[in-house]
Coordinates of C-alpha atoms and ligand atoms in Angstrom, one line a residue:
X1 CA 3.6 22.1 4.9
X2 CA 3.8 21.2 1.3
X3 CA 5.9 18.4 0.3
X4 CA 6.5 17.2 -3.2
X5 CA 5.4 12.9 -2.8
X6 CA 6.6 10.4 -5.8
X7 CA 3.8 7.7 -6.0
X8 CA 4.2 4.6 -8.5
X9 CA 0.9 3.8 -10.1
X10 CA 0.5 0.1 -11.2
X11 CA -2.3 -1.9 -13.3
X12 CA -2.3 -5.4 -14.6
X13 CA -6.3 -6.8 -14.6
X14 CA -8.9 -5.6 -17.5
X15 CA -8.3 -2.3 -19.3
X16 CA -5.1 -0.9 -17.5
X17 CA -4.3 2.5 -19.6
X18 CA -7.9 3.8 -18.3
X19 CA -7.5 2.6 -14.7
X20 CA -4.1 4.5 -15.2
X21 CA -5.7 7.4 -16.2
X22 CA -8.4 7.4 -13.7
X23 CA -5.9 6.9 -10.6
X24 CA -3.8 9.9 -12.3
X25 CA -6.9 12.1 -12.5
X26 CA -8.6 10.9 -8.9
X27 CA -4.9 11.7 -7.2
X28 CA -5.3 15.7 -8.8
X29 CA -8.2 15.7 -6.1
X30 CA -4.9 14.9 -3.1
X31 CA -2.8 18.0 -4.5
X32 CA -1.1 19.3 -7.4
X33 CA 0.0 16.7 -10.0
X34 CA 3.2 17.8 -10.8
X35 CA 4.3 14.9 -13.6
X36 CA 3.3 11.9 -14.5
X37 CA 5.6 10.0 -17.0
X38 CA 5.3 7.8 -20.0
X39 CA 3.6 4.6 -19.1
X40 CA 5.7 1.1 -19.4
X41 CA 4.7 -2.0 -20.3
X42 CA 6.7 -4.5 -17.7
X43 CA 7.6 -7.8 -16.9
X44 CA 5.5 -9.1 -13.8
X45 CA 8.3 -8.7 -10.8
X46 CA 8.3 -11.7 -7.3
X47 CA 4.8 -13.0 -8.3
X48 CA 6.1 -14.2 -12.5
X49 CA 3.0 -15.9 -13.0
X50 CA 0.7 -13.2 -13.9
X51 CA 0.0 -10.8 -16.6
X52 CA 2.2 -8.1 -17.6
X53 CA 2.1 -5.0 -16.1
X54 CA 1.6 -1.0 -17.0
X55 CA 3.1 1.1 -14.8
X56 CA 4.1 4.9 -14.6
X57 CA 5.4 7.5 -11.5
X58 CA 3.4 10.1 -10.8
X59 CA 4.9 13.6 -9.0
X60 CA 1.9 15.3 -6.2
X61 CA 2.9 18.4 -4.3
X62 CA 0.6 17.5 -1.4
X63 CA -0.5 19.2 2.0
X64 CA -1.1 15.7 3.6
X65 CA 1.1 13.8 6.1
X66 CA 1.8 10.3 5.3
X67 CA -0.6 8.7 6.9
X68 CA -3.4 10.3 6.1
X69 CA -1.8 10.2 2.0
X70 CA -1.9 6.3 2.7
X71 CA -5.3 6.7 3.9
X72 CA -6.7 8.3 0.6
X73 CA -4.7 6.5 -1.6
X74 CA -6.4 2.8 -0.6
X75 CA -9.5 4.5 -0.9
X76 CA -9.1 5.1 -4.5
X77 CA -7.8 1.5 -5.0
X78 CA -10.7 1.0 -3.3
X79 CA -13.1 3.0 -5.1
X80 CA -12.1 1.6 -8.4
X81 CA -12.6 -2.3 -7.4
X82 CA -9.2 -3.4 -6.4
X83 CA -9.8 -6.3 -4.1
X84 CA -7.2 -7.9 -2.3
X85 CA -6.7 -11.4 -2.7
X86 CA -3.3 -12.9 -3.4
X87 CA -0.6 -10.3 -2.2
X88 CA 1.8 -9.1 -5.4
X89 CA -0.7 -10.9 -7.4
X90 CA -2.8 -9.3 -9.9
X91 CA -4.6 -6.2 -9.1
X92 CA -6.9 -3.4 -11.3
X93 CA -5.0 -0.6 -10.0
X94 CA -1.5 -0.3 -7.3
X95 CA -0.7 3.3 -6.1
X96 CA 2.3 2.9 -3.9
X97 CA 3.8 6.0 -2.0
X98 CA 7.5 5.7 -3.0
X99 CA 9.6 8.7 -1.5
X100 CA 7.5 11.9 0.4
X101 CA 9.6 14.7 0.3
X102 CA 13.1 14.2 2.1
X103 CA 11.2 12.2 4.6
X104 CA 11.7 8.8 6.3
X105 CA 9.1 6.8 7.7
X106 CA 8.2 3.6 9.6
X107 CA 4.6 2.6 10.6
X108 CA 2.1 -0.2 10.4
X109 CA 1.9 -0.8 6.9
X110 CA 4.0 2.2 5.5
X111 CA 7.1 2.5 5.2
X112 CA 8.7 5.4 3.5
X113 CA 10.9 5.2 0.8
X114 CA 9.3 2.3 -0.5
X115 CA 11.8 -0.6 0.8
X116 CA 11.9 -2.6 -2.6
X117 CA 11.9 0.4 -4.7
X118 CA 15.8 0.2 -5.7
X119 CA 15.9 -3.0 -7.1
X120 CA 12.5 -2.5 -9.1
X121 CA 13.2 -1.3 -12.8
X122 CA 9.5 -1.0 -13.1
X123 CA 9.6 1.6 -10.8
X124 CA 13.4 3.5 -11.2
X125 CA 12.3 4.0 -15.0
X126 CA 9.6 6.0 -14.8
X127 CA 11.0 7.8 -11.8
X128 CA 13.7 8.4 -13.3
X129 CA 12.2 10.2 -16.3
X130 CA 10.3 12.4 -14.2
X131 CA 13.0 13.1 -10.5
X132 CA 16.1 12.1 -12.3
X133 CA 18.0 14.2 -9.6
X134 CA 15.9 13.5 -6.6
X135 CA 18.1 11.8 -4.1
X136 CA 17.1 8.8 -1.9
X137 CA 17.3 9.9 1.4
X138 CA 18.8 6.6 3.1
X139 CA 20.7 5.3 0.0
X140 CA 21.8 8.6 -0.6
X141 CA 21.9 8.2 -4.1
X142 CA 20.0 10.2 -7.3
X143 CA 17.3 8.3 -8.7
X144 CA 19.3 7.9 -11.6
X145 CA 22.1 6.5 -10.3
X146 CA 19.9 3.7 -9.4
X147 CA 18.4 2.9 -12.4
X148 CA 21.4 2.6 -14.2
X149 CA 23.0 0.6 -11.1
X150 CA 20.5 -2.0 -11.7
X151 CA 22.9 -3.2 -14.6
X152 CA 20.3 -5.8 -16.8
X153 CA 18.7 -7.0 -13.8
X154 CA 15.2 -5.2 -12.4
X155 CA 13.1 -7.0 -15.0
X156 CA 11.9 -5.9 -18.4
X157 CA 10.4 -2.4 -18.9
X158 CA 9.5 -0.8 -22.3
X159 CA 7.6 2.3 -22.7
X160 CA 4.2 1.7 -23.7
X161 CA 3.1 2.5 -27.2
X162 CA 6.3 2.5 -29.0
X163 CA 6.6 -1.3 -29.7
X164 CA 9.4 -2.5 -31.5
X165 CA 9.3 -3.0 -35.2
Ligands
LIG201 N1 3.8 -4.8 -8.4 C1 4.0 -5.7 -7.5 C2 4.7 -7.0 -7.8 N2 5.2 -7.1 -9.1 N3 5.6 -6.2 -11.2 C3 5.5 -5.2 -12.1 N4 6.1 -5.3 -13.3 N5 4.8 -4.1 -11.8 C4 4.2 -3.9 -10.6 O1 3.6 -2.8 -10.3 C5 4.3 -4.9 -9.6 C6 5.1 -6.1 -10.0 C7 3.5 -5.6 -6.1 O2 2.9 -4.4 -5.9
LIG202 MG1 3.0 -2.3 -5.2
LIG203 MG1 0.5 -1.2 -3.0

């Protein structure tokens, strides 16, 4: 069955609008990208002492179960040279699986909605540009409504390109 799958898409190591881009156009080969919003530019959340982040939410109508959606995914990091060393720490490209249709989820190493994903502006923004409506299915609010609930707190996030003057 299809289901429409939210992924956040993160870079912070060498050249992070192309390792954006690449993720973006390897993920076309899981499904049917949907969206994908504006990019950010965003404070480093948990770990501070690293470089600042890009970020963006991408929207795949996919045929794939979770699992095997986890599976691919870490083979693009993969693929692209992300090597694991200090966890939350720097990385050339993050593709986390955020909300998968109306689903819930708990497994080794997934667990679905992302658990830190309401209290992460780095995430909520994007999202909310591109699923402003879409509902989280245990907080039972809109994606929206928790973006603006995070008040000034979530960290800093400004859309890429459009730096102020
Ligand atoms: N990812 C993390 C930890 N902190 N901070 C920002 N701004 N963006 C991220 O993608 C990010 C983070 C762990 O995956
Ligand atoms: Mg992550
Ligand atoms: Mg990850």
């Amino acid at each position: 069955m299809k289901k429409i799958v939210y992924l956040g898409l993160g870079s912070n190591l060498k050249d992070r609008k192309a390792q954006i881009d690449e993720a973006v156009t390897r993920l076309a080969e899981l499904g049917k990208v949907l969206a994908v919003s504006s990019y950010y530019e965003t404070e480093p959340m948990e770990v501070a002492r690293q470089p600042w982040f890009l970020n963006c939410a991408v929207a795949l109508e996919t045929e794939r179960m979770p699992k095997q959606l986890l599976a691919a995914v870490l083979e693009i990091e993969q693929a692209m040279g992300r090597r694991r060393t200090q966890p939350k720490g720097p990385r050339i490209i993050d593709i986390d699986i955020l909300l998968f249709g109306n689903s819930t989820a708990e497994t080794a190493g997934l667990v679905i909605p992302h658990p830190r994903l309401a209290e992460r502006r780095f995430v909520l923004e994007p999202l909310a540009e591109i699923a402003p409506e879409t509902r989280h299915p245990v907080l039972k609010k809109t994606i929206r409504e928790l973006r603006d609930g995070l008040g000034k707190g979530g960290g800093a996030v400004r859309r890429w390109g459009e730096e102020k003057k």
